[in-house]
Coordinates of C-alpha atoms in Angstrom, one line a residue:
X1142 CA 23.3 47.7 117.0
X1143 CA 25.4 44.6 118.2
X1144 CA 28.0 45.3 120.9
X1145 CA 31.6 44.9 119.6
X1146 CA 32.8 41.7 118.7
X1147 CA 34.5 39.7 121.2
X1148 CA 36.8 36.7 120.2
X1149 CA 37.6 34.1 122.9
X1150 CA 41.0 32.8 123.3
X1151 CA 41.9 30.0 121.2
X1152 CA 42.3 26.4 122.8
X1153 CA 45.4 24.5 123.1
X1154 CA 46.6 21.2 124.3
X1155 CA 45.9 20.8 128.1
X1156 CA 43.2 23.3 128.3
X1157 CA 40.2 22.4 130.7
X1158 CA 37.0 22.3 129.0
X1159 CA 33.8 22.6 130.7
X1160 CA 30.5 20.5 130.1
X1161 CA 27.2 21.5 130.5
X1162 CA 23.8 20.1 129.7
X1163 CA 21.7 23.4 129.1
X1164 CA 18.7 21.4 127.8
X1165 CA 17.8 17.7 128.2
X1166 CA 19.0 15.1 130.3
X1167 CA 22.0 13.1 129.2
X1168 CA 23.3 9.7 129.4
X1169 CA 26.3 9.1 132.0
X1170 CA 27.6 6.3 129.5
X1171 CA 27.5 8.5 126.4
X1172 CA 29.1 11.4 128.5
X1173 CA 32.1 9.2 129.4
X1174 CA 32.6 8.2 126.0
X1175 CA 32.6 11.7 124.7
X1176 CA 35.1 12.9 127.5
X1177 CA 37.4 9.9 126.2
X1178 CA 37.5 11.5 122.7
X1179 CA 37.9 15.1 124.1
X1180 CA 41.0 13.7 126.3
X1181 CA 42.6 12.3 123.1
X1182 CA 42.4 15.7 121.4
X1183 CA 44.6 16.8 124.3
X1184 CA 42.0 18.6 126.4
X1185 CA 40.7 18.0 130.0
X1186 CA 37.0 17.6 130.3
X1187 CA 35.4 19.0 133.4
X1188 CA 31.8 18.7 134.5
X1189 CA 29.9 18.6 137.9
X1190 CA 27.8 15.6 139.1
X1191 CA 25.0 18.1 138.9
X1192 CA 25.0 17.7 135.3
X1193 CA 23.3 14.2 135.5
X1194 CA 20.1 15.9 137.2
X1195 CA 16.7 15.4 135.7
X1196 CA 13.5 17.4 135.7
X1197 CA 10.6 16.4 133.7
X1198 CA 12.5 16.7 130.2
X1199 CA 15.2 18.9 131.5
X1200 CA 18.8 18.3 132.7
X1201 CA 17.7 19.7 136.3
X1202 CA 15.9 22.8 137.0
X1203 CA 16.2 25.9 134.9
X1204 CA 18.2 27.4 138.1
X1205 CA 20.5 24.6 138.3
X1206 CA 21.4 24.6 134.7
X1207 CA 21.7 28.5 134.6
X1208 CA 24.1 28.2 137.8
X1209 CA 26.3 25.7 135.8
X1210 CA 26.4 27.9 132.8
X1211 CA 27.7 31.1 134.9
X1212 CA 30.1 28.9 137.0
X1213 CA 31.8 27.5 133.9
X1214 CA 31.9 31.0 132.2
X1215 CA 33.3 32.4 135.6
X1216 CA 35.9 29.9 136.4
X1217 CA 39.3 31.1 135.4
X1218 CA 40.6 27.4 134.9
X1219 CA 37.9 26.7 132.2
X1220 CA 39.2 27.6 128.8
X1221 CA 36.2 26.4 126.8
X1222 CA 32.6 25.2 127.1
X1223 CA 31.3 22.3 125.0
X1224 CA 27.4 21.4 125.5
X1225 CA 26.8 17.7 126.1
X1226 CA 23.5 17.6 124.1
X1227 CA 20.5 19.8 122.9
X1228 CA 16.9 18.4 123.1
X1229 CA 14.8 21.3 124.8
X1230 CA 15.1 23.7 127.6
X1231 CA 17.8 26.3 126.8
X1232 CA 14.8 29.0 126.0
X1233 CA 14.5 28.9 129.8
X1234 CA 17.7 29.9 130.3
X1235 CA 17.7 33.2 128.1
X1236 CA 16.0 35.8 130.6
X1237 CA 18.1 34.3 133.5
X1238 CA 21.8 34.9 131.7
X1239 CA 23.8 37.5 133.3
X1240 CA 25.4 38.7 130.1
X1241 CA 28.1 40.7 132.0
X1242 CA 29.3 37.2 133.2
X1243 CA 29.8 36.5 129.3
X1244 CA 31.2 39.7 128.2
X1245 CA 33.7 39.7 130.9
X1246 CA 34.7 35.9 130.4
X1247 CA 34.6 35.3 126.9
X1248 CA 35.2 31.6 126.1
X1249 CA 34.8 29.1 123.5
X1250 CA 31.2 27.9 123.5
X1251 CA 30.3 24.9 121.4
X1252 CA 26.9 23.3 120.6
X1253 CA 23.9 22.9 118.1
X1254 CA 20.1 21.8 117.9
X1255 CA 18.6 23.5 120.9
X1256 CA 21.7 25.4 121.9
X1257 CA 21.2 27.6 118.8
X1258 CA 19.2 30.1 121.1
X1259 CA 22.2 30.3 123.3
X1260 CA 24.7 30.7 120.2
X1261 CA 22.6 33.4 118.5
X1262 CA 21.9 35.3 121.9
X1263 CA 25.6 35.2 122.9
X1264 CA 26.5 36.7 119.7
X1265 CA 23.6 39.4 119.4
X1266 CA 23.8 40.6 122.9
X1267 CA 27.3 40.3 124.0
X1268 CA 29.2 40.2 120.6
X1269 CA 30.8 36.9 121.4
X1270 CA 31.9 34.7 118.5
X1271 CA 30.3 31.2 119.1
X1272 CA 30.5 27.9 117.6
X1273 CA 28.1 25.6 115.9
X1274 CA 29.5 22.3 116.0
X1275 CA 29.8 18.9 117.9
X1276 CA 28.4 17.8 121.3
X1277 CA 29.9 15.6 123.9
X1278 CA 27.2 12.9 124.3
X1279 CA 26.2 12.9 120.5
X1280 CA 29.2 13.5 118.3
X1281 CA 32.2 13.1 120.4
X1282 CA 31.0 9.8 121.6
X1283 CA 30.6 8.4 118.2
X1284 CA 33.5 7.0 115.8
X1285 CA 33.8 9.5 113.2
X1286 CA 31.4 11.8 114.8
X1287 CA 33.7 15.0 114.7
X1288 CA 35.5 16.8 111.9
X1289 CA 38.8 17.3 113.3
X1290 CA 40.4 19.6 110.7
X1291 CA 37.5 22.3 111.4
X1292 CA 37.4 22.0 115.1
X1293 CA 41.3 22.2 115.5
X1294 CA 41.4 25.0 113.0
X1295 CA 38.6 27.3 114.2
X1296 CA 39.0 26.8 118.0
X1297 CA 42.8 27.3 117.4
X1298 CA 42.6 30.6 115.5
X1299 CA 43.5 29.6 112.2
X1300 CA 41.7 30.3 108.7
X1301 CA 39.4 27.4 107.8
X1302 CA 38.4 26.0 104.4
X1303 CA 35.4 23.8 105.3
X1304 CA 34.7 20.3 103.9
X1305 CA 32.2 21.0 101.1
X1306 CA 32.5 17.6 99.3
X1307 CA 29.1 16.2 98.1
X1308 CA 27.5 19.8 99.0
X1309 CA 24.8 20.6 96.1
X1310 CA 24.8 24.0 94.5
X1311 CA 21.0 25.3 94.6
X1312 CA 21.5 28.7 93.3
X1313 CA 25.2 30.1 92.0
X1314 CA 26.9 33.1 92.8
X1315 CA 29.6 34.4 95.4
X1316 CA 28.9 36.3 98.6
X1317 CA 30.7 37.5 101.6
X1318 CA 29.1 37.9 105.2
X1319 CA 29.2 37.0 108.8
X1320 CA 28.5 33.4 109.5
X1321 CA 25.3 33.3 111.5
X1322 CA 22.5 30.7 112.2
X1323 CA 21.7 27.3 113.3
X1324 CA 18.7 25.1 113.8
X1325 CA 15.9 26.3 111.6
X1326 CA 13.3 25.4 114.1
X1327 CA 15.2 27.5 117.0
X1328 CA 15.5 30.5 114.4
X1329 CA 11.7 30.4 113.7
X1330 CA 10.9 30.2 117.3
X1331 CA 12.8 33.2 118.3
X1332 CA 10.6 35.5 116.2
X1333 CA 8.5 37.9 118.3
X1334 CA 10.7 37.5 121.4
X1335 CA 13.3 39.6 123.0
X1336 CA 15.9 37.2 121.5
X1337 CA 14.9 37.2 118.0
X1338 CA 17.6 36.4 115.5
X1339 CA 19.1 39.3 113.4
X1340 CA 20.7 37.8 110.2
X1341 CA 21.0 40.8 108.1
X1342 CA 24.3 40.9 106.6
X1343 CA 25.2 37.4 107.0
X1344 CA 26.0 34.2 105.3
X1345 CA 23.0 32.3 107.0
X1346 CA 23.6 28.6 108.0
X1347 CA 20.4 26.6 108.5
X1348 CA 19.8 23.0 109.5
X1349 CA 17.4 20.8 111.1
X1350 CA 16.3 17.2 111.6
X1351 CA 13.1 15.1 110.9
X1352 CA 11.3 18.2 109.8
X1353 CA 8.9 17.5 106.8
X1354 CA 9.4 19.3 103.6
X1355 CA 6.0 21.4 104.3
X1356 CA 7.3 22.2 107.7
X1357 CA 10.7 23.5 106.3
X1358 CA 8.8 25.6 103.8
X1359 CA 6.6 26.9 106.6
X1360 CA 9.7 28.0 108.7
X1361 CA 11.4 29.7 106.0
X1362 CA 8.3 31.3 104.9
X1363 CA 7.8 32.8 108.3
X1364 CA 11.4 34.2 108.3
X1365 CA 11.0 35.6 104.8
X1366 CA 7.6 37.3 105.8
X1367 CA 9.2 38.7 109.0
X1368 CA 11.8 40.3 107.0
X1369 CA 14.8 38.1 108.4
X1370 CA 15.8 37.3 104.9
X1371 CA 15.9 40.7 103.2
X1372 CA 19.6 41.4 103.6
X1373 CA 21.0 37.7 103.7
X1374 CA 24.0 37.4 101.3
X1375 CA 23.7 33.6 101.0
X1376 CA 22.5 30.5 102.4
X1377 CA 24.2 27.3 103.5
X1378 CA 22.0 24.7 104.3
X1379 CA 23.2 21.5 106.4
X1380 CA 22.4 18.0 105.5
X1381 CA 18.7 18.3 106.8
X1382 CA 18.8 14.5 107.8
X1383 CA 15.6 12.8 107.5
X1384 CA 13.6 16.0 106.4
X1385 CA 11.3 14.0 104.2
X1386 CA 7.5 13.6 104.0
X1387 CA 7.7 9.7 102.8
X1388 CA 10.2 7.8 101.1
X1389 CA 8.4 7.8 97.8
X1390 CA 7.8 11.6 97.7
X1391 CA 7.7 12.8 94.1
X1392 CA 9.9 15.8 95.0
X1393 CA 12.9 16.5 96.9
X1394 CA 13.7 19.3 99.7
X1395 CA 16.2 20.9 97.5
X1396 CA 13.2 21.7 95.0
X1397 CA 11.1 22.8 97.9
X1398 CA 13.7 25.2 99.0
X1399 CA 14.3 26.7 95.6
X1400 CA 10.5 27.2 95.3
X1401 CA 10.1 29.1 98.8
X1402 CA 13.3 31.0 98.4
X1403 CA 13.7 31.7 94.6
X1404 CA 13.1 35.3 94.6
X1405 CA 16.1 36.0 97.1
X1406 CA 18.6 35.6 94.0
X1407 CA 21.4 34.8 96.2
X1408 CA 24.0 31.9 96.5
X1409 CA 22.5 28.8 98.1
X1410 CA 24.1 25.5 98.8
X1411 CA 22.7 22.2 100.4
X1412 CA 24.5 19.4 102.5
X1413 CA 27.2 21.1 104.8
X1414 CA 28.0 18.6 107.6
X1415 CA 27.2 20.8 110.6
X1416 CA 24.8 20.1 113.5
X1417 CA 22.4 17.1 113.0
X1418 CA 24.7 15.1 110.6
X1419 CA 25.2 11.6 109.2
X1420 CA 29.1 11.9 110.3
X1421 CA 32.1 14.1 111.0
X1422 CA 30.2 17.1 112.5
X1423 CA 31.7 20.3 111.1
X1424 CA 32.5 23.2 113.6
X1425 CA 31.4 26.6 112.3
X1426 CA 32.4 29.8 113.7
X1427 CA 29.4 32.3 114.2
X1428 CA 30.1 35.8 114.1
X1429 CA 33.1 35.5 111.7
X1430 CA 33.5 36.8 108.2
X1431 CA 33.3 34.3 105.5
X1432 CA 33.2 33.8 101.8
X1433 CA 30.9 31.4 99.8
X1434 CA 31.5 30.5 96.2
X1435 CA 28.7 28.5 94.6
X1436 CA 29.4 27.4 91.0
X1437 CA 27.5 24.9 88.9
X1438 CA 29.4 21.8 89.9
X1439 CA 31.2 22.9 93.0
X1440 CA 31.2 25.1 96.1
X1441 CA 33.6 26.6 98.7
X1442 CA 33.2 28.1 102.1
X1443 CA 36.0 29.6 103.8
X1444 CA 36.6 31.9 106.9
X1445 CA 38.2 35.3 106.2
X1446 CA 39.7 35.9 109.6
X1447 CA 40.4 33.9 112.7
X1448 CA 37.8 33.0 114.9
X1449 CA 39.7 33.0 118.1
X1450 CA 42.5 35.3 119.5
X1451 CA 46.1 34.1 120.7
X1452 CA 46.7 33.4 124.7

């Protein structure tokens, strides 16, 4: 049983946003560029100098990264937390997290990729609505890196009809469920651990980057064999950037997905821009009820409730 749902307070102009690097090291220049974009949106980015620490392939020691996470949640002046980047290393934080700090100080928490481990864990263990979307040194630092409409809507407590232009319908139908998911590699890696994902009853969002089609097949099959897709209501795939075997392969990733999941008989769409994307990263609220409509030539995905609560 999940704990009761906790919605963080909505963000508004002037709010301070804590920046953390819970996984791999970051670029000082890209952080500065991303912070400028956050300022242009009306927020005040806040970070500690320790964010530039490096230890092997981590942004500092596990203890340092954990301390920054706890401090940002505990600080009443910080209204939201945006991750600087993913990479690798958030899994080391999972057993160190004081979940009482998270429950008592619910805040907007935004990221993707390796951060999927924190997004799903906070929702599963604390009931906290989390947000799968743009990161500071990746998307905010790039021109047209952020889908402003979804960011402002879901963080501001408004319903959102997500941009599905260009999305491909793999399997038709309609479904309602809680939005949930993230990077496929991280979802599969959670299996058999105390932090195993729990997607029953959800609209499952799945995305990744540079995974070959047979690797995508293997991870989807792993989730299927583990029973994790038994009660999934619908599946929304991301862009799956560079998920090809070779430029001249005789099949598409979409065909591989349909071959692997055809017996589920649920609506599925492919190409929603959230996570690893080519442009304009969409912010998806995880833990919020949503509706998926997939018809032959079009698809819609919309939230059925606000993702945040008013101040």
